[in-house]
PDB file of C-alpha atoms (C1' of nucleotides) in Angstrom:
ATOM      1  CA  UNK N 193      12.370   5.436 -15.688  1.00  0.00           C
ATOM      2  CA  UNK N 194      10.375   1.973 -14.911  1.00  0.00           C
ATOM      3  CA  UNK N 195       6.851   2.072 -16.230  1.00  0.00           C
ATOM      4  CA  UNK N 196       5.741   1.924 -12.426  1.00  0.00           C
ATOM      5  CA  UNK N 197       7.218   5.416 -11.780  1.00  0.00           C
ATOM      6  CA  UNK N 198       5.588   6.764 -15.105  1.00  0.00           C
ATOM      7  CA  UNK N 199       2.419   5.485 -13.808  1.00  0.00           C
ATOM      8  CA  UNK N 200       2.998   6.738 -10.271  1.00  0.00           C
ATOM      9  CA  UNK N 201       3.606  10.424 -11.537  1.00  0.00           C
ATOM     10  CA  UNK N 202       0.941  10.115 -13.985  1.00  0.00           C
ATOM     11  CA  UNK N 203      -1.262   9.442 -11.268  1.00  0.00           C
ATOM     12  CA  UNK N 204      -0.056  11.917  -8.922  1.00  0.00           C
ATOM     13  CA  UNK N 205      -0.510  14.968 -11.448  1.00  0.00           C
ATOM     14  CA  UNK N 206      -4.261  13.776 -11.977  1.00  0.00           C
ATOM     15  CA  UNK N 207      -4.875  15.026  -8.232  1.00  0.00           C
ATOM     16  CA  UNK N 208      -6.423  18.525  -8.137  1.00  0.00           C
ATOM     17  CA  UNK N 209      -5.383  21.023  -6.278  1.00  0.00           C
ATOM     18  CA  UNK N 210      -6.572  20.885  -2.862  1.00  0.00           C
ATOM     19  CA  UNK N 211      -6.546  17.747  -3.167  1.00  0.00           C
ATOM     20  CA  UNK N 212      -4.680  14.398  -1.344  1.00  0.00           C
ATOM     21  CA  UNK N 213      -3.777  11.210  -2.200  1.00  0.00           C
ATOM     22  CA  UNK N 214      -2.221   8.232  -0.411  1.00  0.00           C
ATOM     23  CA  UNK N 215       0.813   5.705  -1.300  1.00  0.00           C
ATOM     24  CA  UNK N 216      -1.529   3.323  -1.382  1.00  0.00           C
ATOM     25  CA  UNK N 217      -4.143   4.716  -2.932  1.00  0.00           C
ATOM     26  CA  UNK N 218      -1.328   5.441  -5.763  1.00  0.00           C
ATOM     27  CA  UNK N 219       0.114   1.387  -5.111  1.00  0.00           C
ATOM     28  CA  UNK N 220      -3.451   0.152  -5.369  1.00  0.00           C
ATOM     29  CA  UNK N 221      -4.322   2.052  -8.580  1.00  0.00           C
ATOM     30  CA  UNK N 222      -1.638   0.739 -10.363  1.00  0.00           C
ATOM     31  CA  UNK N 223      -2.680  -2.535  -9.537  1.00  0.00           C
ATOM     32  CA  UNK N 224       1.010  -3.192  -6.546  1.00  0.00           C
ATOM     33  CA  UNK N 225       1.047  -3.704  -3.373  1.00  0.00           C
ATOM     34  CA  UNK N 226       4.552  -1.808  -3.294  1.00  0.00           C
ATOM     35  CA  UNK N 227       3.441   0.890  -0.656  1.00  0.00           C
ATOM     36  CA  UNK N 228       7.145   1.757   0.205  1.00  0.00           C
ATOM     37  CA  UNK N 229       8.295   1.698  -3.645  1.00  0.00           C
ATOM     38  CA  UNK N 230       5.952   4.923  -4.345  1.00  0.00           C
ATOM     39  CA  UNK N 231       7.538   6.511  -1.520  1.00  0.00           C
ATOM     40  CA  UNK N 232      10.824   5.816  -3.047  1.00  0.00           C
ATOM     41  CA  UNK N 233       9.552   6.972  -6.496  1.00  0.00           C
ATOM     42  CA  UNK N 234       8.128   9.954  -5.267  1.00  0.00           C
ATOM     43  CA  UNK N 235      11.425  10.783  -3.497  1.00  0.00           C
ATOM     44  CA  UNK N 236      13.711  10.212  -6.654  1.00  0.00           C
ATOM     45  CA  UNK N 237      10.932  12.587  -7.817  1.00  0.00           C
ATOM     46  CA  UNK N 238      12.308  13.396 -11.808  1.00  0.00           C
ATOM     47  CA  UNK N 239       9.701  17.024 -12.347  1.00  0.00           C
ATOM     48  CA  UNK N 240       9.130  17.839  -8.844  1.00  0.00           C
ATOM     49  CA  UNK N 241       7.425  21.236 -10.117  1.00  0.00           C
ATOM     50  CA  UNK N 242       5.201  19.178 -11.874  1.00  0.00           C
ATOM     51  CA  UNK N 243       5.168  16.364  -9.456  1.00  0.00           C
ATOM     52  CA  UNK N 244       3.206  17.605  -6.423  1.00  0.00           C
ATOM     53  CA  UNK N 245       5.190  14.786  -4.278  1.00  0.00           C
ATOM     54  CA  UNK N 246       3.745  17.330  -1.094  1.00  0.00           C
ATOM     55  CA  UNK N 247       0.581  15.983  -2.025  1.00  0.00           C
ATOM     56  CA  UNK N 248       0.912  12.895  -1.005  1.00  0.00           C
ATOM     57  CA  UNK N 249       0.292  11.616   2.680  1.00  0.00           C
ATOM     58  CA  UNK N 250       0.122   8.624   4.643  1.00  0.00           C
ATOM     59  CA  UNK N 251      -3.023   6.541   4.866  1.00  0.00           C
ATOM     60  CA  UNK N 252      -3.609   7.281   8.314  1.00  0.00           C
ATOM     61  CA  UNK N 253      -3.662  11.229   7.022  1.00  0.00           C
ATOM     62  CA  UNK N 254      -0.029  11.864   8.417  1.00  0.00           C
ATOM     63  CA  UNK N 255       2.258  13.588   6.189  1.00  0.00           C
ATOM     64  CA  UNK N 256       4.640  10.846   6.330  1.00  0.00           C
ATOM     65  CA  UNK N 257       7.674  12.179   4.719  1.00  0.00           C
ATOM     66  CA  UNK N 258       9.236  14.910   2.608  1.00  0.00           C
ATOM     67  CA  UNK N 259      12.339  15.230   0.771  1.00  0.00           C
ATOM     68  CA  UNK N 260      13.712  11.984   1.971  1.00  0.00           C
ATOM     69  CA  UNK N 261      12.989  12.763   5.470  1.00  0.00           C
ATOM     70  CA  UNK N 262      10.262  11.621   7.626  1.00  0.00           C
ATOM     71  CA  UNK N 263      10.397  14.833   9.497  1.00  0.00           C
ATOM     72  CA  UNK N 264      11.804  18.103   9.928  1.00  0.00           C
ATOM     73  CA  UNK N 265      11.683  21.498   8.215  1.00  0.00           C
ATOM     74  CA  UNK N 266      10.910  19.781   5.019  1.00  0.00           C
ATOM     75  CA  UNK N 267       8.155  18.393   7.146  1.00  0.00           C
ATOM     76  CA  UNK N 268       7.034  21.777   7.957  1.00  0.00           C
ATOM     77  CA  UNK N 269       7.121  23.207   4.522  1.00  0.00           C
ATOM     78  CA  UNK N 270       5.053  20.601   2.899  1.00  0.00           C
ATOM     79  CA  UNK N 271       2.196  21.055   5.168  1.00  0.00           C
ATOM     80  CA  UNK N 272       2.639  24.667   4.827  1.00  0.00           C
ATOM     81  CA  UNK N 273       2.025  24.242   1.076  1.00  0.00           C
ATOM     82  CA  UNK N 274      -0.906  22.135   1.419  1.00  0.00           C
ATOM     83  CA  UNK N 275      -2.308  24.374   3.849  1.00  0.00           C
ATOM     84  CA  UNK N 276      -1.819  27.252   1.077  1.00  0.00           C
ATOM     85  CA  UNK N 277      -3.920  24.765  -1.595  1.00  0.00           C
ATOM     86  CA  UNK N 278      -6.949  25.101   0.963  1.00  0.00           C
ATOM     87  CA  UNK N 279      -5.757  21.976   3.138  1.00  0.00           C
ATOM     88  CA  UNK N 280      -5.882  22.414   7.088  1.00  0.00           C
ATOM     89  CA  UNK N 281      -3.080  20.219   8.859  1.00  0.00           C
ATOM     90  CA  UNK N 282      -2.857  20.694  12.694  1.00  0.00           C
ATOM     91  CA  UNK N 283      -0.340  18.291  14.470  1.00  0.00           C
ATOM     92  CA  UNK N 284       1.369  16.944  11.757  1.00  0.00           C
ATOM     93  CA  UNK N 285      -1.422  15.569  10.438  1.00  0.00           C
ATOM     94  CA  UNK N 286      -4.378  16.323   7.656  1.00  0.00           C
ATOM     95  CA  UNK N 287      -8.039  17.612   8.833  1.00  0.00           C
ATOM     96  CA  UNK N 288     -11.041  16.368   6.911  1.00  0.00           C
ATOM     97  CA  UNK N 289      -8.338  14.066   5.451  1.00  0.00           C
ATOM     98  CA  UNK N 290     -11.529  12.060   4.359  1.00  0.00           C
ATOM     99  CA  UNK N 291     -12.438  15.347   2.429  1.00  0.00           C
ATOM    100  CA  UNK N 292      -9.691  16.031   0.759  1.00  0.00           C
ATOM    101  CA  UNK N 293      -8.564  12.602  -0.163  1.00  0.00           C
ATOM    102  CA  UNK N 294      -8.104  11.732  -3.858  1.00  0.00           C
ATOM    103  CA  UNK N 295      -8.335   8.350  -4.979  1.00  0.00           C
ATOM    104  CA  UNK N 296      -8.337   7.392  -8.648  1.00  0.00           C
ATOM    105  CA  UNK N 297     -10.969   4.952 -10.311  1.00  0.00           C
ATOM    106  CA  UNK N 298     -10.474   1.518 -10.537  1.00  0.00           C
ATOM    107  CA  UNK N 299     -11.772   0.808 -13.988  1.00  0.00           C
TER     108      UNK N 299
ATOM    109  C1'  DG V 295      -6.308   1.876  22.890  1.00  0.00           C
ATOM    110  C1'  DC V 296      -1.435   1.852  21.711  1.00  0.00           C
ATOM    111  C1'  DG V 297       2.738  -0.302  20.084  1.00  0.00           C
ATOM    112  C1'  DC V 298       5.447  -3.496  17.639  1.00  0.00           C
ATOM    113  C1'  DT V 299       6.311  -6.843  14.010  1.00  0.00           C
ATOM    114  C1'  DT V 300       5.747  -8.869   9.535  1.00  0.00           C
ATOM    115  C1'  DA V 301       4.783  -8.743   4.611  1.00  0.00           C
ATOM    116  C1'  DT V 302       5.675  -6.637  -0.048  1.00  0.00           C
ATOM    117  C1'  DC V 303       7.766  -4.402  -4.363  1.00  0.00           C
ATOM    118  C1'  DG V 304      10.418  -1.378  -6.546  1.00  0.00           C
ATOM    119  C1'  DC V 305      14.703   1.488  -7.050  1.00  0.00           C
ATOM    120  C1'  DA V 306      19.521   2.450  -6.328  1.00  0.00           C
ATOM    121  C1'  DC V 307      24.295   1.103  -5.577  1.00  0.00           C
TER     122       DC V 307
ATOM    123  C1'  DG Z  86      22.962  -9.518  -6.448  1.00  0.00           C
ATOM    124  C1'  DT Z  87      22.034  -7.123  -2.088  1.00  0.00           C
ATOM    125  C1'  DG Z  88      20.147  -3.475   0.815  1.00  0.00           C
ATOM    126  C1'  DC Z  89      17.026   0.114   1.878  1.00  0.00           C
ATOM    127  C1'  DG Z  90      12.758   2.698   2.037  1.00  0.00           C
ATOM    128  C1'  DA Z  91       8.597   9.048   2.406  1.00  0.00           C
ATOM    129  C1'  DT Z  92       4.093   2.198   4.004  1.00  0.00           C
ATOM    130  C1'  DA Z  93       0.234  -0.770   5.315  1.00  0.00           C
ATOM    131  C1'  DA Z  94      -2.105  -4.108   7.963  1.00  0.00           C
ATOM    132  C1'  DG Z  95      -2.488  -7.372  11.545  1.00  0.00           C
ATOM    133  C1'  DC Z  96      -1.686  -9.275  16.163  1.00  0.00           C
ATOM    134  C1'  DG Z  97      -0.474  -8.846  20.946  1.00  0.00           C
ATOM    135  C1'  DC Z  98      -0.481  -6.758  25.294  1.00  0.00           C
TER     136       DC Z  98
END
DNA sequence: GCGCTTATCGCAC
DNA sequence: GTGCGATAAGCGC
């Protein structure tokens, strides 16, 4: 595990519940502009219990992708557990995504 | 306003 | 060493 992936999961567990983040609100954080690498990170995903992968989206508030696909059932079930954390998706896509986004301090 | 292309970085094989 | 990817942003039409 590359210290980028320690940092991305780190990251990613910091985000409440209810909560959203972005890739790159998680690529900017850690200081890379490697939008597409946290996507692959997240994928690999090591703890997915403890990595809530489904809670990140796309910056335009999309879900992007899930389980290695950018759509399809997996699709389906992610937004179906954010909408159980309090999130409302309709179309594919986060409401309020502005409200529920996460993003973590720049120091 | 919508769509397409280019740029970037890391991870896996 | 090379290829791919769950993206983002910019430019063009």
């Amino acid at each position: 595990m590359t210290n980028l992936a320690k940092q991305t999961y780190a990251l990613l567990r910091k985000v409440p519940r209810g909560r959203v983040t972005t890739y790159k609100a998680l690529a900017d954080a850690l200081g890379v502009k490697a939008y597409r690498a946290i996507g692959q990170i997240l994928k690999h995903n090591p703890d997915a219990p403890n990595t809530p992968c489904h809670r990140v989206v796309a910056s335009d508030g999309t879900i992007g992708g899930f389980m290695g696909q950018s759509s399809g059932a997996a699709i389906q079930k992610k937004i179906q557990m954010l909408q159980n954390e309090g999130i409302k998706i309709k179309g594919g896509k986060i409401l309020q995504f502005n409200h529920v986004l996460f993003t973590f301090p720049t120091s």
